[in-house]
Amino acid sequence: EVQLVESGGGMVQPGGSLRLSCAASGFTFSATDMSWVRQAPGKGPEWVSRINYRGGSTYYADSVKGRFTISRDNTKNTVYLQMDKLKPEDTALYHCARESDRILATNPTRRSYWGQGTQVTVSS
C-alpha cells in the first residue's frame, strides 16, 4: 500500500524558514520521481517542485524558484522541501506525491495516494 506521510509544517513569520519531510513506503521510492504540491484555501492544487528518482534533476514553479529547495534521501525513503524567505502567499496545505499520481490526480484512486499534507502558515 502506498503511504506518504508529511511533517514539518507550522506557523512562521514572513522571511522565515521551514523544512518539510515526506516519508514514503509501499513502493520502490528510489525508482520514483516525487513532487510537492500545495493547496491554499479556496484554490486548486498548485505544483511546487519535482525531483527525479536519483535526485539529480530538480524543477520548481516560478513562484518558489530561488527560495525553495527539494531534495531526497533514498536510503531513508524520504523527500524534503526546504523553504526559505517564506511569504504570506506560501500559506497552504503542502502534500507530497509520486509524480505519476500528481499528473493523474483527476483519477480519485491516484489522488488518494497523495499524502494527507502538512499545514504551512506564514503570518506576522
Coordinates of N, CA, C and O in Angstrom, one line a residue:
E1 N 0.8 -1.2 0.0 CA 0.0 0.0 0.0 C 0.9 1.2 0.0 O 1.8 1.4 0.8
V2 N 0.6 2.1 -0.9 CA 1.3 3.4 -1.0 C 1.0 4.3 0.2 O -0.2 4.5 0.5
Q3 N 2.0 4.7 0.9 CA 1.8 5.6 2.0 C 2.8 6.8 1.9 O 4.0 6.5 1.7
L4 N 2.4 8.0 2.1 CA 3.2 9.2 2.1 C 2.8 10.0 3.4 O 1.6 10.3 3.5
V5 N 3.7 10.3 4.2 CA 3.4 11.0 5.5 C 4.3 12.2 5.6 O 5.5 12.1 5.7
E6 N 3.6 13.4 5.5 CA 4.3 14.7 5.5 C 4.5 15.1 7.0 O 3.6 14.9 7.8
S7 N 5.5 15.9 7.2 CA 5.7 16.5 8.5 C 6.5 17.8 8.4 O 7.1 18.0 7.3
G8 N 6.6 18.6 9.4 CA 7.5 19.8 9.4 C 6.8 21.1 9.2 O 7.4 22.1 9.3
G9 N 5.5 21.1 9.0 CA 4.8 22.3 8.8 C 4.6 23.1 10.1 O 5.0 22.6 11.2
G10 N 4.1 24.3 10.0 CA 3.9 25.1 11.2 C 3.6 26.5 10.8 O 3.3 26.8 9.6
M11 N 3.7 27.4 11.8 CA 3.4 28.8 11.6 C 4.8 29.5 11.7 O 5.6 29.3 12.6
V12 N 5.0 30.4 10.8 CA 6.3 31.1 10.7 C 6.0 32.5 10.2 O 5.1 32.8 9.5
Q13 N 6.9 33.4 10.6 CA 6.8 34.8 10.2 C 7.3 35.0 8.8 O 8.2 34.2 8.4
P14 N 6.9 36.0 8.1 CA 7.4 36.3 6.7 C 9.0 36.4 6.8 O 9.5 37.0 7.7
G15 N 9.6 35.8 5.8 CA 11.1 35.8 5.8 C 11.7 34.6 6.5 O 12.9 34.4 6.4
G16 N 10.9 33.8 7.2 CA 11.3 32.7 7.9 C 11.5 31.4 7.1 O 11.3 31.5 5.8
S17 N 11.9 30.3 7.7 CA 12.2 29.1 7.0 C 11.5 27.9 7.7 O 11.2 27.9 8.9
L18 N 11.2 26.9 6.9 CA 10.7 25.6 7.3 C 11.2 24.5 6.5 O 11.5 24.8 5.3
R19 N 11.4 23.4 7.0 CA 11.8 22.2 6.2 C 10.7 21.1 6.4 O 10.5 20.6 7.5
L20 N 10.1 20.8 5.3 CA 9.1 19.7 5.2 C 9.8 18.4 4.9 O 10.8 18.4 4.1
S21 N 9.2 17.3 5.5 CA 9.7 16.0 5.1 C 8.5 15.1 4.7 O 7.4 15.4 5.1
C22 N 8.8 14.2 3.9 CA 7.7 13.2 3.4 C 8.3 11.8 3.4 O 9.2 11.5 2.7
A23 N 7.8 11.0 4.3 CA 8.3 9.6 4.5 C 7.4 8.7 3.6 O 6.2 8.7 3.7
A24 N 8.1 7.9 2.8 CA 7.4 7.1 1.8 C 7.5 5.6 2.1 O 8.5 5.2 2.6
S25 N 6.5 4.9 1.8 CA 6.5 3.4 1.9 C 5.5 2.8 0.9 O 4.6 3.5 0.4
G26 N 5.7 1.5 0.7 CA 4.7 0.8 -0.2 C 5.0 0.8 -1.6 O 4.2 0.2 -2.4
F27 N 6.1 1.4 -2.0 CA 6.5 1.3 -3.4 C 8.1 1.5 -3.5 O 8.7 1.8 -2.5
T28 N 8.6 1.4 -4.7 CA 10.1 1.5 -4.8 C 10.4 3.0 -4.9 O 10.5 3.6 -6.0
F29 N 10.7 3.6 -3.8 CA 10.9 5.0 -3.7 C 12.1 5.4 -4.6 O 12.1 6.4 -5.3
S30 N 13.2 4.6 -4.5 CA 14.4 5.0 -5.2 C 14.2 5.0 -6.8 O 15.1 5.5 -7.5
A31 N 13.1 4.5 -7.3 CA 12.9 4.5 -8.7 C 11.7 5.4 -9.1 O 11.2 5.3 -10.2
T32 N 11.4 6.3 -8.2 CA 10.2 7.1 -8.4 C 10.4 8.6 -8.3 O 11.0 9.1 -7.3
D33 N 10.0 9.3 -9.3 CA 10.1 10.8 -9.3 C 9.0 11.3 -8.3 O 7.9 10.7 -8.2
M34 N 9.4 12.3 -7.5 CA 8.5 12.8 -6.5 C 8.2 14.3 -6.6 O 9.1 15.0 -7.2
S35 N 7.0 14.7 -6.2 CA 6.7 16.1 -6.3 C 6.1 16.6 -5.0 O 5.6 15.8 -4.1
W36 N 6.2 17.9 -4.8 CA 5.4 18.6 -3.7 C 4.3 19.5 -4.4 O 4.6 20.1 -5.4
V37 N 3.2 19.4 -3.8 CA 2.0 20.2 -4.3 C 1.4 20.9 -3.1 O 1.3 20.4 -2.0
R38 N 0.9 22.1 -3.4 CA 0.3 22.8 -2.3 C -1.1 23.3 -2.7 O -1.4 23.5 -3.9
Q39 N -2.0 23.5 -1.7 CA -3.3 23.9 -1.9 C -3.7 24.9 -0.9 O -3.7 24.6 0.3
A40 N -3.9 26.2 -1.3 CA -4.3 27.2 -0.4 C -5.9 27.2 -0.3 O -6.6 26.7 -1.2
P41 N -6.4 27.7 0.8 CA -7.9 27.7 1.0 C -8.6 28.4 -0.2 O -8.2 29.5 -0.6
G42 N -9.6 27.7 -0.7 CA -10.4 28.2 -1.8 C -9.7 28.2 -3.2 O -10.3 28.7 -4.1
K43 N -8.6 27.5 -3.2 CA -7.8 27.4 -4.5 C -7.6 26.0 -4.9 O -7.6 25.1 -4.1
G44 N -7.3 25.8 -6.2 CA -6.9 24.4 -6.6 C -5.5 24.1 -6.3 O -4.7 25.0 -5.9
P45 N -5.1 22.8 -6.5 CA -3.7 22.4 -6.2 C -2.8 23.1 -7.1 O -3.0 23.4 -8.3
E46 N -1.6 23.5 -6.5 CA -0.5 24.2 -7.3 C 0.7 23.3 -7.2 O 1.2 23.1 -6.0
W47 N 1.2 22.9 -8.3 CA 2.5 22.2 -8.2 C 3.6 23.1 -7.8 O 3.7 24.2 -8.2
V48 N 4.5 22.6 -6.9 CA 5.5 23.4 -6.3 C 6.9 23.0 -6.8 O 7.7 23.9 -7.3
S49 N 7.2 21.7 -6.8 CA 8.5 21.3 -7.1 C 8.5 19.8 -7.4 O 7.7 19.0 -6.9
R50 N 9.5 19.3 -8.2 CA 9.7 17.9 -8.5 C 11.1 17.5 -8.5 O 12.0 18.4 -8.8
I51 N 11.4 16.3 -8.2 CA 12.8 15.8 -8.1 C 12.8 14.4 -8.8 O 11.8 13.6 -8.6
N52 N 13.7 14.1 -9.6 CA 13.8 12.9 -10.3 C 14.2 11.8 -9.3 O 14.7 12.0 -8.2
Y53 N 14.1 10.5 -9.8 CA 14.3 9.4 -8.9 C 15.7 9.3 -8.3 O 15.9 8.9 -7.1
R54 N 16.7 9.8 -9.0 CA 18.1 9.8 -8.4 C 18.4 11.1 -7.6 O 19.4 11.1 -6.9
G55 N 17.6 12.1 -7.8 CA 17.8 13.4 -7.2 C 18.7 14.3 -7.9 O 19.1 15.4 -7.5
G56 N 19.1 13.9 -9.2 CA 20.0 14.7 -10.0 C 19.3 15.8 -10.7 O 20.0 16.7 -11.2
S57 N 18.0 15.8 -10.8 CA 17.3 16.8 -11.6 C 16.1 17.3 -10.7 O 15.4 16.5 -10.2
T58 N 16.1 18.6 -10.6 CA 15.0 19.3 -9.8 C 14.3 20.4 -10.6 O 15.0 21.0 -11.5
Y59 N 13.1 20.6 -10.3 CA 12.3 21.6 -11.0 C 11.4 22.4 -10.0 O 11.0 21.8 -9.0
Y60 N 11.2 23.6 -10.4 CA 10.4 24.5 -9.4 C 9.4 25.4 -10.2 O 9.7 25.8 -11.3
A61 N 8.3 25.6 -9.5 CA 7.4 26.6 -10.0 C 8.1 28.0 -9.9 O 8.9 28.2 -9.0
D62 N 7.7 28.9 -10.8 CA 8.3 30.2 -10.8 C 8.1 30.9 -9.5 O 8.9 31.7 -9.0
S63 N 6.9 30.6 -8.8 CA 6.6 31.3 -7.6 C 7.5 31.0 -6.4 O 7.5 31.7 -5.4
V64 N 8.2 29.9 -6.5 CA 9.1 29.5 -5.4 C 10.6 29.4 -5.8 O 11.4 29.1 -5.0
K65 N 10.9 29.5 -7.1 CA 12.2 29.4 -7.6 C 13.2 30.4 -6.8 O 12.9 31.5 -6.7
G66 N 14.3 29.8 -6.4 CA 15.3 30.7 -5.7 C 15.0 30.7 -4.2 O 15.8 31.2 -3.4
R67 N 13.8 30.2 -3.7 CA 13.5 30.3 -2.3 C 13.4 28.8 -1.7 O 13.6 28.6 -0.5
F68 N 12.9 27.9 -2.5 CA 12.6 26.6 -2.0 C 13.7 25.6 -2.7 O 14.1 25.8 -3.8
T69 N 14.0 24.6 -1.9 CA 14.9 23.5 -2.4 C 14.4 22.2 -2.1 O 14.1 21.9 -1.0
I70 N 14.2 21.4 -3.2 CA 13.8 20.0 -3.0 C 15.0 19.1 -3.0 O 16.0 19.3 -3.7
S71 N 14.9 18.0 -2.1 CA 16.0 17.0 -2.1 C 15.4 15.7 -1.6 O 14.2 15.6 -1.3
R72 N 16.2 14.7 -1.7 CA 15.7 13.4 -1.3 C 16.8 12.5 -0.7 O 18.0 12.8 -1.1
D73 N 16.5 11.6 0.1 CA 17.4 10.6 0.7 C 16.9 9.2 0.4 O 15.9 8.8 1.1
N74 N 17.4 8.6 -0.6 CA 16.8 7.3 -1.0 C 17.1 6.2 0.0 O 16.5 5.1 0.0
T75 N 18.1 6.4 0.9 CA 18.4 5.4 1.9 C 17.3 5.5 3.1 O 17.2 4.6 3.8
K76 N 16.7 6.7 3.1 CA 15.6 6.9 4.2 C 14.2 6.9 3.6 O 13.2 7.2 4.3
N77 N 14.1 6.7 2.3 CA 12.8 6.8 1.6 C 12.1 8.1 2.0 O 10.9 8.1 2.3
T78 N 12.8 9.2 1.9 CA 12.2 10.5 2.3 C 12.6 11.6 1.3 O 13.7 11.6 0.8
V79 N 11.6 12.4 1.0 CA 11.8 13.6 0.2 C 11.6 14.9 1.1 O 10.8 14.8 2.0
Y80 N 12.4 15.9 0.8 CA 12.3 17.1 1.7 C 12.0 18.3 0.8 O 12.2 18.3 -0.4
L81 N 11.5 19.3 1.5 CA 11.3 20.6 0.9 C 11.8 21.7 1.8 O 11.2 21.9 2.9
Q82 N 13.0 22.3 1.6 CA 13.5 23.4 2.4 C 12.9 24.7 1.8 O 13.0 25.0 0.6
M83 N 12.2 25.4 2.7 CA 11.5 26.6 2.3 C 12.1 27.8 3.0 O 12.0 27.9 4.3
D84 N 12.7 28.7 2.3 CA 13.3 29.9 2.9 C 12.6 31.1 2.3 O 11.9 31.1 1.3
K85 N 12.9 32.2 3.0 CA 12.3 33.5 2.6 C 10.8 33.4 2.4 O 10.2 33.8 1.4
L86 N 10.1 32.8 3.3 CA 8.7 32.5 3.2 C 7.9 33.8 3.1 O 8.2 34.8 3.8
K87 N 6.8 33.7 2.3 CA 5.9 34.8 2.1 C 4.5 34.4 2.6 O 4.2 33.2 2.5
P88 N 3.7 35.4 2.9 CA 2.3 35.0 3.3 C 1.6 34.2 2.2 O 0.8 33.3 2.5
E89 N 1.9 34.5 0.9 CA 1.2 33.7 -0.2 C 1.7 32.3 -0.3 O 1.2 31.5 -1.1
D90 N 2.7 31.9 0.5 CA 3.1 30.5 0.6 C 2.2 29.7 1.6 O 2.3 28.5 1.6
T91 N 1.3 30.4 2.3 CA 0.4 29.7 3.2 C -0.5 28.7 2.4 O -1.2 29.0 1.5
A92 N -0.4 27.4 2.8 CA -1.2 26.4 2.1 C -1.0 25.0 2.9 O -0.1 24.9 3.8
L93 N -1.7 24.1 2.5 CA -1.5 22.7 2.9 C -0.6 22.0 1.8 O -0.9 22.1 0.6
Y94 N 0.5 21.5 2.3 CA 1.6 21.0 1.4 C 1.5 19.5 1.4 O 1.6 18.8 2.4
H95 N 1.4 18.9 0.2 CA 1.3 17.5 0.0 C 2.5 17.0 -0.8 O 3.0 17.7 -1.7
C96 N 3.0 15.8 -0.5 CA 3.9 15.2 -1.4 C 3.2 14.1 -2.2 O 2.1 13.6 -1.7
A97 N 3.7 13.8 -3.3 CA 3.0 12.8 -4.2 C 4.0 12.2 -5.1 O 5.0 12.9 -5.5
R98 N 3.8 11.0 -5.6 CA 4.5 10.5 -6.7 C 4.2 11.3 -7.9 O 3.0 11.7 -8.1
E99 N 5.1 11.6 -8.7 CA 4.9 12.4 -9.9 C 3.8 11.8 -10.8 O 2.9 12.6 -11.3
S100 N 3.8 10.5 -10.9 CA 2.7 9.9 -11.7 C 1.4 10.1 -11.2 O 0.4 10.3 -11.9
D101 N 1.2 10.1 -9.8 CA -0.1 10.3 -9.2 C -0.5 11.8 -9.3 O -1.6 12.1 -9.3
R102 N 0.5 12.7 -9.3 CA 0.2 14.1 -9.4 C -0.4 14.4 -10.8 O -1.4 15.1 -10.9
I103 N 0.2 13.8 -11.8 CA -0.2 14.1 -13.1 C -1.6 13.5 -13.3 O -2.4 14.1 -14.1
L104 N -1.9 12.4 -12.7 CA -3.2 11.8 -12.9 C -4.2 12.0 -11.8 O -5.1 11.2 -11.5
A105 N -4.1 13.2 -11.1 CA -4.8 13.5 -9.9 C -6.3 13.6 -10.1 O -7.1 13.5 -9.2
T106 N -6.8 13.7 -11.4 CA -8.2 13.7 -11.6 C -8.8 12.3 -11.4 O -10.0 12.2 -11.3
N107 N -8.0 11.3 -11.4 CA -8.4 10.0 -11.0 C -8.5 9.8 -9.5 O -7.4 10.0 -8.9
P108 N -9.6 9.6 -8.9 CA -9.7 9.6 -7.5 C -8.8 8.6 -6.8 O -8.3 8.8 -5.7
T109 N -8.5 7.5 -7.4 CA -7.6 6.5 -6.9 C -6.2 7.0 -6.8 O -5.5 6.9 -5.8
R110 N -5.8 7.6 -7.9 CA -4.4 8.2 -7.9 C -4.3 9.4 -6.9 O -3.3 9.5 -6.3
R111 N -5.4 10.2 -6.8 CA -5.4 11.3 -5.9 C -5.3 10.8 -4.5 O -4.7 11.4 -3.6
S112 N -5.9 9.6 -4.2 CA -5.9 9.1 -2.8 C -4.5 8.7 -2.4 O -4.2 8.5 -1.2
Y113 N -3.5 8.5 -3.3 CA -2.2 8.2 -3.0 C -1.3 9.4 -2.5 O -0.2 9.2 -2.0
W114 N -1.9 10.6 -2.6 CA -1.1 11.7 -2.1 C -1.1 11.6 -0.6 O -2.0 11.0 0.0
G115 N -0.1 12.2 0.0 CA -0.1 12.3 1.5 C -1.2 13.2 2.0 O -1.8 14.0 1.2
Q116 N -1.5 13.2 3.3 CA -2.6 14.0 3.8 C -2.2 15.5 3.9 O -3.1 16.3 4.0
G117 N -0.9 15.7 3.9 CA -0.5 17.1 3.9 C 0.0 17.6 5.2 O -0.4 17.1 6.3
T118 N 0.8 18.7 5.2 CA 1.2 19.4 6.4 C 1.0 20.9 6.2 O 1.3 21.4 5.1
Q119 N 0.4 21.5 7.2 CA 0.0 22.9 7.0 C 1.1 23.9 7.2 O 1.8 23.8 8.2
V120 N 1.3 24.8 6.3 CA 2.3 25.9 6.5 C 1.5 27.2 6.5 O 0.7 27.5 5.6
T121 N 1.7 28.0 7.5 CA 1.1 29.3 7.7 C 2.2 30.3 7.9 O 3.0 30.2 8.8
V122 N 2.2 31.3 7.0 CA 3.1 32.4 7.0 C 2.4 33.7 7.4 O 1.6 34.2 6.6
S123 N 2.6 34.2 8.6 CA 1.9 35.3 9.0 C 2.7 36.1 10.1 O 3.4 35.4 10.9
S124 N 2.5 37.4 10.1 CA 3.2 38.2 11.2 C 2.2 38.4 12.4 O 2.6 39.0 13.4

